[in-house]
XYZ file of C-alpha atoms in Angstrom:
595
model
C -1.751 -4.755 12.566
C 0.131 -4.648 15.859
C 0.957 -1.450 17.706
C 4.360 -0.087 16.658
C 7.226 -0.008 19.117
C 8.382 3.435 20.259
C 11.796 3.749 18.620
C 14.179 6.640 19.230
C 13.967 9.636 16.911
C 17.000 8.914 14.718
C 16.476 5.157 14.812
C 12.953 5.557 13.450
C 14.325 7.605 10.503
C 17.103 5.131 9.684
C 15.071 3.252 7.000
C 15.233 6.393 4.827
C 19.029 6.068 4.514
C 19.065 3.634 1.558
C 16.545 5.812 -0.289
C 18.567 8.992 0.235
C 21.895 7.361 -0.710
C 21.436 7.425 -4.542
C 20.609 11.147 -4.335
C 23.497 12.022 -2.027
C 25.315 14.313 -4.476
C 22.216 16.192 -5.621
C 21.058 16.397 -2.019
C 24.258 18.241 -1.082
C 23.849 20.468 -4.139
C 20.325 21.285 -2.954
C 21.593 22.110 0.525
C 24.334 24.259 -1.029
C 21.648 26.190 -2.919
C 19.741 26.600 0.346
C 22.944 27.820 1.988
C 23.575 30.365 -0.782
C 19.929 31.486 -0.768
C 20.051 32.316 2.919
C 23.622 33.623 2.811
C 22.706 36.133 0.126
C 19.679 37.103 2.183
C 22.030 37.944 5.032
C 23.648 40.640 2.850
C 20.419 42.596 2.390
C 20.372 44.264 5.847
C 24.012 45.274 5.407
C 23.290 46.870 2.007
C 20.381 48.802 3.530
C 22.531 49.779 6.526
C 25.171 51.321 4.243
C 22.489 53.062 2.186
C 20.986 54.660 5.303
C 24.386 55.676 6.592
C 25.213 57.224 3.190
C 22.076 59.369 3.409
C 22.738 60.112 7.070
C 26.315 61.248 6.374
C 25.343 63.178 3.254
C 27.597 61.148 0.958
C 25.392 61.726 -2.029
C 22.756 60.222 -4.196
C 25.217 58.009 -6.107
C 25.958 55.749 -3.139
C 22.232 55.347 -2.478
C 21.674 54.302 -6.102
C 24.596 51.903 -5.790
C 23.014 50.339 -2.683
C 19.679 49.912 -4.501
C 21.405 48.223 -7.475
C 23.221 45.885 -5.098
C 19.898 45.027 -3.407
C 18.231 44.241 -6.737
C 21.210 42.106 -7.810
C 21.236 40.169 -4.542
C 17.487 39.487 -4.733
C 17.786 38.319 -8.356
C 20.631 35.898 -7.643
C 18.895 34.775 -4.450
C 15.706 33.945 -6.373
C 17.695 31.747 -8.789
C 19.261 29.776 -5.945
C 15.879 29.580 -4.183
C 14.351 28.032 -7.309
C 17.222 25.526 -7.623
C 16.931 24.692 -3.911
C 13.234 23.884 -4.182
C 13.563 22.076 -7.511
C 16.343 19.820 -6.199
C 15.194 19.131 -2.620
C 11.469 18.830 -3.359
C 12.346 16.818 -6.491
C 14.415 14.377 -4.431
C 11.523 13.927 -1.997
C 9.227 13.124 -4.930
C 11.689 10.596 -6.357
C 12.066 8.900 -2.978
C 8.277 8.843 -2.622
C 8.116 7.119 -6.030
C 10.772 4.558 -5.022
C 9.183 3.750 -1.661
C 5.794 3.344 -3.340
C 7.286 1.010 -5.965
C 9.160 -1.025 -3.328
C 6.065 -1.221 -1.150
C 3.946 -2.503 -4.033
C 6.634 -5.053 -4.941
C 6.758 -6.175 -1.308
C 2.976 -6.443 -1.014
C 2.936 -8.684 -4.095
C 5.258 -11.148 -2.324
C 3.234 -11.427 0.883
C 1.249 -14.610 1.470
C -2.502 -14.980 1.303
C -2.611 -15.291 5.095
C -1.442 -11.672 5.440
C -4.351 -10.370 3.351
C -6.809 -12.503 5.291
C -5.866 -10.779 8.548
C -5.195 -7.242 7.235
C -7.786 -4.784 5.953
C -7.205 -3.592 2.408
C -8.205 -0.052 3.415
C -5.485 0.010 6.072
C -2.877 -1.029 3.496
C -4.166 1.611 1.071
C -3.969 4.323 3.738
C -0.355 3.465 4.508
C 0.559 3.386 0.815
C -1.031 6.789 0.088
C -1.690 9.078 3.066
C 1.258 7.903 5.150
C 3.591 7.997 2.171
C 2.603 11.605 1.495
C 3.515 12.505 5.091
C 6.930 10.875 4.600
C 7.432 12.947 1.436
C 6.697 16.110 3.423
C 9.296 15.008 5.966
C 11.912 14.499 3.239
C 11.119 17.690 1.313
C 9.767 20.774 3.105
C 10.849 19.653 6.591
C 14.513 19.178 5.620
C 14.542 22.327 3.488
C 13.045 24.602 6.143
C 15.121 23.043 8.932
C 18.359 23.713 7.051
C 17.291 27.252 6.188
C 16.566 27.887 9.857
C 20.024 26.662 10.900
C 21.782 28.783 8.245
C 19.794 31.877 9.191
C 20.669 31.492 12.861
C 24.363 30.833 12.136
C 24.663 33.956 9.974
C 22.322 36.375 11.716
C 23.359 35.852 15.333
C 27.090 36.719 14.905
C 26.221 39.920 13.003
C 23.643 40.861 15.649
C 26.230 40.246 18.383
C 28.723 42.391 16.463
C 26.216 45.255 16.271
C 25.422 45.099 19.999
C 25.809 42.164 22.393
C 23.354 43.421 25.023
C 20.672 44.094 22.425
C 21.152 40.563 21.064
C 20.867 38.948 24.505
C 17.735 40.958 25.237
C 16.116 39.922 21.940
C 16.871 36.234 22.599
C 15.710 36.214 26.205
C 12.057 35.369 25.384
C 13.255 32.680 22.944
C 14.799 30.634 25.755
C 11.383 29.053 26.207
C 11.305 27.853 22.582
C 13.598 24.825 22.969
C 11.783 23.716 26.119
C 8.384 24.052 24.426
C 9.505 22.228 21.274
C 10.869 19.262 23.221
C 7.771 18.912 25.368
C 5.185 19.452 22.646
C 7.023 17.369 20.009
C 6.502 14.098 21.880
C 2.773 14.748 22.252
C 2.442 15.677 18.554
C 4.097 12.389 17.532
C 1.749 10.284 19.677
C -1.360 12.107 18.499
C -0.206 11.955 14.865
C -0.084 8.157 15.186
C -3.676 8.200 16.465
C -4.783 10.378 13.530
C -3.152 8.093 10.947
C -4.669 4.966 12.524
C -8.133 6.508 12.436
C -7.590 7.580 8.825
C -6.801 3.933 8.044
C -10.150 2.949 9.569
C -11.959 5.462 7.343
C -10.122 4.307 4.209
C -10.925 0.673 5.003
C -14.596 1.482 5.546
C -14.890 3.416 2.280
C -13.125 0.629 0.371
C -15.477 -2.012 1.812
C -18.536 0.100 1.015
C -17.543 0.692 -2.587
C -16.659 -2.974 -3.082
C -19.917 -4.123 -1.498
C -22.243 -1.477 -2.948
C -24.545 -4.126 -4.454
C -25.093 -5.752 -1.063
C -25.655 -2.380 0.607
C -28.296 -1.395 -1.932
C -29.907 -4.855 -1.970
C -30.466 -4.710 1.785
C -31.281 -0.961 1.788
C -28.465 -0.320 4.256
C -27.464 3.069 2.830
C -28.653 5.029 5.884
C -26.999 2.590 8.261
C -23.685 2.778 6.394
C -23.874 6.580 6.258
C -24.397 6.614 10.023
C -21.428 4.278 10.598
C -19.240 6.404 8.343
C -20.315 9.587 10.129
C -19.268 8.027 13.443
C -15.865 7.115 12.018
C -15.519 10.517 10.395
C -16.413 12.229 13.673
C -13.817 10.149 15.527
C -11.244 11.145 12.898
C -12.223 14.807 13.357
C -11.899 14.460 17.126
C -8.425 12.904 16.780
C -7.399 15.742 14.456
C -8.768 18.362 16.843
C -6.922 16.573 19.619
C -3.742 17.011 17.569
C -4.524 20.608 16.618
C -4.938 21.548 20.286
C -1.255 20.771 20.736
C 0.251 21.633 17.343
C -1.818 24.822 17.213
C -0.159 26.074 20.395
C 3.229 26.273 18.675
C 2.336 28.932 16.099
C 0.852 31.555 18.457
C 3.549 30.757 21.036
C 6.316 31.469 18.528
C 4.521 34.609 17.326
C 4.073 35.802 20.910
C 7.720 35.219 21.794
C 8.776 36.918 18.551
C 6.579 39.893 19.404
C 8.152 40.155 22.854
C 11.608 40.155 21.262
C 10.644 42.911 18.832
C 9.123 45.076 21.587
C 12.180 44.627 23.792
C 14.523 45.535 20.923
C 12.494 48.598 19.921
C 12.482 49.900 23.489
C 16.127 49.281 24.325
C 17.342 50.077 20.785
C 15.653 53.476 20.908
C 17.542 54.247 24.100
C 20.845 53.205 22.469
C 20.207 55.460 19.445
C 19.425 58.425 21.681
C 22.647 57.788 23.597
C 24.547 57.455 20.310
C 25.706 53.925 21.139
C 24.530 52.637 17.737
C 23.600 54.287 14.461
C 20.188 54.245 12.818
C 21.726 52.088 10.069
C 22.974 49.541 12.617
C 19.617 49.473 14.359
C 17.743 49.039 11.062
C 20.036 46.138 10.105
C 19.537 44.612 13.564
C 15.754 44.791 13.212
C 15.968 43.180 9.771
C 18.093 40.330 11.132
C 15.649 39.889 13.977
C 12.853 39.774 11.389
C 14.767 37.092 9.515
C 14.950 35.126 12.769
C 11.216 35.562 13.190
C 10.320 33.195 10.300
C 12.569 30.379 11.593
C 10.795 30.704 14.936
C 7.423 30.323 13.233
C 8.841 27.560 11.010
C 9.913 25.566 14.060
C 6.269 24.839 14.814
C 5.464 23.877 11.215
C 8.625 21.806 10.757
C 8.183 20.024 14.069
C 4.616 19.114 13.148
C 5.688 17.833 9.709
C 8.613 15.861 11.146
C 6.540 14.155 13.819
C 3.699 13.324 11.428
C 6.199 12.051 8.860
C 8.007 9.991 11.472
C 4.745 8.446 12.666
C 3.795 7.612 9.075
C 7.226 6.161 8.304
C 6.889 3.811 11.274
C 3.519 2.629 9.929
C 4.943 2.056 6.428
C 7.943 0.165 7.809
C 5.528 -2.126 9.652
C 4.431 -3.395 6.242
C 8.021 -3.890 5.084
C 8.744 -5.888 8.242
C 6.106 -8.476 7.326
C 7.948 -11.352 5.661
C 6.520 -14.147 3.566
C 7.064 -17.723 4.694
C 6.180 -18.891 1.182
C 9.481 -18.528 -0.646
C 11.602 -20.371 -3.180
C 13.583 -23.286 -1.731
C 17.278 -22.650 -1.110
C 18.075 -25.854 -2.984
C 15.392 -26.881 -5.505
C 15.000 -30.580 -6.221
C 17.691 -31.749 -8.713
C 15.082 -33.153 -11.112
C 13.632 -29.658 -11.614
C 16.948 -28.302 -12.905
C 16.784 -30.596 -15.912
C 13.776 -28.866 -17.458
C 11.661 -32.027 -17.431
C 8.067 -31.839 -18.592
C 5.547 -31.702 -15.746
C 3.272 -34.739 -15.884
C 0.914 -33.687 -13.094
C 1.017 -36.727 -10.803
C -0.166 -35.526 -7.377
C 0.530 -37.568 -4.277
C -0.801 -36.655 -0.828
C 0.597 -38.520 2.179
C -0.794 -38.025 5.659
C -1.634 -34.368 4.987
C -2.871 -32.420 7.993
C -3.133 -28.643 7.903
C -3.920 -25.926 10.421
C -4.219 -22.260 9.421
C -1.720 -19.880 11.062
C -3.122 -18.383 14.247
C -5.641 -21.196 14.789
C -5.457 -24.464 16.709
C -8.098 -26.594 14.980
C -6.847 -28.607 11.954
C -8.778 -27.999 8.725
C -7.451 -31.150 7.047
C -6.678 -34.358 8.926
C -4.458 -37.209 7.732
C -5.377 -37.133 4.037
C -3.928 -39.847 1.800
C -4.542 -39.524 -1.929
C -2.934 -40.561 -5.173
C -4.029 -38.648 -8.266
C -2.401 -40.102 -11.405
C -1.332 -37.712 -14.150
C -4.179 -36.997 -16.561
C -6.891 -38.198 -14.167
C -9.750 -36.242 -12.616
C -10.408 -36.084 -8.878
C -13.638 -34.592 -7.567
C -13.969 -33.322 -4.001
C -17.363 -33.067 -2.336
C -18.393 -32.176 1.176
C -20.291 -29.768 3.421
C -19.278 -26.126 3.856
C -16.081 -25.685 5.867
C -14.825 -29.244 5.446
C -11.509 -28.188 3.859
C -12.192 -28.499 0.117
C -10.842 -25.065 -0.845
C -7.941 -25.491 1.578
C -6.853 -28.618 -0.291
C -7.000 -26.690 -3.577
C -4.972 -23.785 -2.114
C -2.201 -26.048 -0.829
C -1.308 -27.456 -4.255
C 0.074 -24.149 -5.702
C 1.407 -23.261 -2.221
C -0.888 -20.355 -1.471
C -0.310 -21.805 1.997
C 2.593 -24.046 2.957
C 1.678 -27.700 3.570
C 3.789 -29.667 6.072
C 6.964 -31.040 4.524
C 6.620 -34.551 3.150
C 2.832 -34.370 2.775
C 2.233 -33.082 -0.786
C 4.153 -34.118 -3.900
C 3.915 -33.312 -7.613
C 5.697 -35.761 -9.911
C 7.433 -37.196 -6.859
C 8.866 -33.834 -5.746
C 7.745 -32.199 -2.502
C 5.962 -28.946 -3.404
C 8.183 -27.178 -0.853
C 11.150 -28.049 -3.092
C 9.547 -26.560 -6.208
C 10.519 -23.010 -7.244
C 7.318 -20.989 -6.874
C 7.324 -19.761 -10.480
C 7.752 -23.293 -11.850
C 5.100 -24.703 -9.521
C 2.459 -22.069 -10.151
C 3.043 -21.969 -13.908
C 2.219 -25.690 -13.883
C -1.086 -25.117 -12.101
C -4.108 -23.233 -13.473
C -6.702 -22.328 -10.845
C -10.278 -21.102 -11.018
C -10.874 -19.849 -7.453
C -14.149 -19.981 -5.583
C -14.342 -16.190 -5.394
C -14.089 -14.930 -8.960
C -12.087 -11.756 -9.405
C -11.929 -9.837 -12.682
C -9.846 -6.759 -13.414
C -11.128 -3.469 -14.806
C -9.860 -4.357 -18.266
C -11.421 -5.891 -21.379
C -12.730 -9.459 -21.398
C -9.838 -10.360 -23.694
C -7.244 -8.998 -21.258
C -8.885 -10.832 -18.365
C -8.820 -14.137 -20.235
C -5.193 -13.663 -21.327
C -4.137 -12.335 -17.908
C -1.759 -15.162 -16.948
C -0.512 -15.933 -20.464
C 3.035 -14.921 -21.353
C 3.106 -16.183 -24.951
C 1.460 -14.789 -28.082
C -1.816 -16.406 -29.052
C -3.868 -16.492 -32.230
C -7.437 -15.189 -32.280
C -8.690 -18.688 -33.167
C -7.189 -20.079 -29.957
C -8.932 -17.414 -27.873
C -12.265 -18.183 -29.549
C -11.712 -21.895 -28.888
C -11.137 -21.216 -25.194
C -14.166 -18.907 -25.034
C -16.312 -21.678 -26.559
C -15.010 -24.251 -24.068
C -15.847 -21.873 -21.211
C -19.416 -21.488 -22.541
C -18.955 -17.745 -22.985
C -19.109 -17.398 -26.771
C -22.835 -16.671 -27.076
C -22.691 -14.060 -24.315
C -19.706 -12.294 -25.864
C -21.340 -12.293 -29.298
C -24.106 -10.145 -27.827
C -21.710 -7.521 -26.472
C -21.084 -4.438 -28.669
C -17.290 -4.769 -28.482
C -17.196 -8.564 -28.221
C -13.936 -9.663 -26.533
C -12.807 -6.051 -26.227
C -15.759 -5.095 -24.019
C -14.414 -3.190 -21.017
C -15.433 -4.450 -17.597
C -16.269 -2.342 -14.588
C -14.534 -2.809 -11.261
C -14.461 -6.512 -10.350
C -16.430 -7.189 -13.536
C -19.529 -5.529 -12.119
C -21.211 -5.334 -15.548
C -21.189 -9.147 -15.899
C -23.524 -11.616 -14.229
C -22.176 -14.073 -11.668
C -22.224 -16.896 -14.212
C -20.450 -14.797 -16.850
C -17.746 -13.895 -14.343
C -17.187 -17.546 -13.480
C -16.998 -18.564 -17.132
C -14.516 -15.751 -17.846
C -12.385 -17.063 -14.981
C -12.647 -20.588 -16.416
C -11.443 -19.261 -19.780
C -8.529 -17.533 -18.026
C -7.431 -20.888 -16.597
C -7.999 -22.928 -19.765
C -5.930 -20.650 -22.000
C -2.819 -21.427 -19.917
C -2.916 -25.109 -20.923
C -1.235 -26.031 -17.638
C -0.736 -29.722 -16.817
C -2.752 -29.317 -13.596
C -6.210 -27.707 -13.535
C -7.944 -26.764 -10.263
C -11.648 -25.867 -10.389
C -12.897 -24.638 -7.014
C -16.701 -24.602 -7.069
C -16.603 -22.513 -10.249
C -20.020 -23.598 -11.587
C -22.084 -22.397 -8.619
C -23.518 -19.406 -10.553
C -23.878 -21.280 -13.846
C -27.205 -22.865 -14.783
C -27.332 -26.654 -15.153
C -27.705 -26.648 -18.936
C -24.704 -24.336 -19.464
C -22.730 -26.400 -16.961
C -23.381 -29.584 -18.935
C -22.297 -27.838 -22.144
C -19.048 -26.663 -20.542
C -18.299 -30.080 -19.035
C -18.824 -31.787 -22.412
C -16.448 -29.331 -24.114
C -13.888 -29.840 -21.345
C -13.871 -33.619 -21.711
C -11.094 -33.703 -24.330
C -9.219 -30.829 -22.661
C -9.024 -32.553 -19.257
C -8.178 -35.964 -20.719
C -4.484 -35.023 -20.843
C -4.445 -32.960 -17.639
C -4.662 -33.688 -13.951
C -7.895 -32.055 -12.834
C -9.288 -31.399 -9.361
C -12.897 -30.279 -9.174
C -14.570 -28.976 -6.032
C -18.331 -28.748 -6.243
C -21.603 -29.104 -4.378
C -23.358 -30.486 -7.467
C -23.278 -34.193 -8.212
C -23.912 -33.392 -11.882
C -20.594 -31.556 -12.020
C -18.427 -34.332 -10.630
C -20.093 -37.622 -11.587
C -17.766 -38.122 -14.585
C -14.602 -37.935 -12.415
C -12.204 -40.885 -12.300
C -12.155 -40.646 -8.521
C -14.448 -38.890 -6.048
C -13.761 -38.212 -2.384
C -16.079 -36.887 0.305
C -14.531 -34.609 2.924
C -16.223 -34.203 6.298
C -14.569 -32.293 9.149
C -11.280 -32.432 7.272
C -11.244 -36.208 6.827
C -11.942 -38.419 3.821
C -15.079 -40.329 4.746
C -15.877 -41.773 1.314
C -14.001 -42.409 -1.912
C -14.757 -44.136 -5.198
C -16.496 -43.524 -8.512
C -19.960 -42.057 -8.924
C -21.424 -45.523 -9.484
C -19.776 -46.893 -6.362
C -20.679 -44.003 -4.080
C -24.392 -43.848 -4.889
C -24.594 -47.454 -3.696
C -22.997 -46.628 -0.361
C -24.956 -45.081 2.509
C -23.479 -41.746 3.464
C -23.142 -38.096 2.512
C -22.730 -38.700 -1.234
C -25.797 -40.873 -1.819
C -27.905 -38.665 0.457
C -26.924 -35.523 -1.480
C -27.444 -37.345 -4.786
C -31.020 -38.290 -3.847
C -31.816 -34.734 -2.718
C -30.493 -33.198 -5.930
C -32.257 -35.827 -8.039
C -35.543 -34.996 -6.299
C -34.917 -31.275 -6.814
C -34.351 -31.808 -10.552
C -37.622 -33.742 -10.843
C -39.546 -31.010 -9.043
C -38.022 -28.384 -11.362
C -39.050 -30.390 -14.435
C -42.632 -30.722 -13.156
C -42.883 -27.016 -12.336
């Protein structure tokens, strides 16, 4: 994905507004609890001050006991408000994390196929997990600690000034460098955090590809090579993190050093003031306690700044995904005929269709003209890369065809509501994908109505899968591994065929879905599909003549153009790609029979 623009600090956080809005009341309650937690903490030094002064002035044991009871009471009430503060503020950050994750998934589901062809899955996964966690930290701990710091400063400083102005100024003198350091270092932390998150995306993408392609890796004995590549990526990620730590790590010792200087200065000058009698021991003890309370906010500045900048960098990366919009959307005004709930016949008309993929200049399809009557079968044949799968993908609008080039039942596909269009089309894609569910759930994946067991068995038989399933221990309820890894290539394809058949859609698209099926099983499936396809418009893409010879119409695509069309009988009589391929496959079959 493209490099993000460098937005201003508050502008980059603006997308969080709509997510915070529903929690506005509880958010203020959480901040109120934080306010009370720190406010009560401000009373502790005063209680100790009065206790010391009571001992110093010989006012008796009773006042000391009273001071101790007050301390215990304050700490108890403070702990209750501290719990409520964390429960509310951290809880809100978790709920917002949940909502952003849900919205992101919903958004990703709407994005077109073209987006996933140009974007690595691992990069998307990294943004949806690692980056989202950084945003949660920004919304939870960062806000909580920032507010606590502000409250502590607002309460402690006036009391410290009241005790002794000069002592306060002296204690804050070393802290003048803090704001300068934070401003300078914060910008660098943000930039390096972006680098870290980008490199983490690379690692996630690499791991995802390796796990998905583990069969290929093992088949080609590339384990050592992949380990080496991962180690390089992992080392680069480590280097980016160390690059970040060099800067973020400076903040903590810097704050500790400045805090130490303040304490030393106060101890030295405060001792002089006590000797002179300018302040009491109780006042000085309270002052030191307030200074100690200021010490944690100083340390927290480094932590909070780091969390804020990392969260901001991650939020920018997540918002990049939200900014991607789909160009495949429902029409603003669907065709009037579609509002009448008419039955889809499945008549496909293609008129001068040319198509070029986004980001490329070379057309994949060139001036196609086709008429596919409802209930007929069209077969598409041609060399690799000639545009067969592209033609299949344009019918359900996985990509947008040019307006006026593709019609179903006389209506431009661009004027069809997507749900109505795609529910009328059942597709078996070239690359079979199965979910980590049972075979039954994979077959029924796109079905929204209830179905009898007999209907499922009928579909399984048509797909040529019944004998295979009968041999499985749990039959249709056999659980599949990721991407159906425990099935053979042919079994996967037949499961995908069953998934399309069970929909009983008026249009059936079969994109080279018999490539992993043996010839005998293919013939069995085609025979069982004969009655099924008789009432449906069917498009079959294949490299096998045996698969398509029964089609009502056959076209040959070469370099995106139709170079031949006709029936099987007509095409084998014509010189060209079809008859040449037919003779080669016929010879291959004879050789196989002899051997």
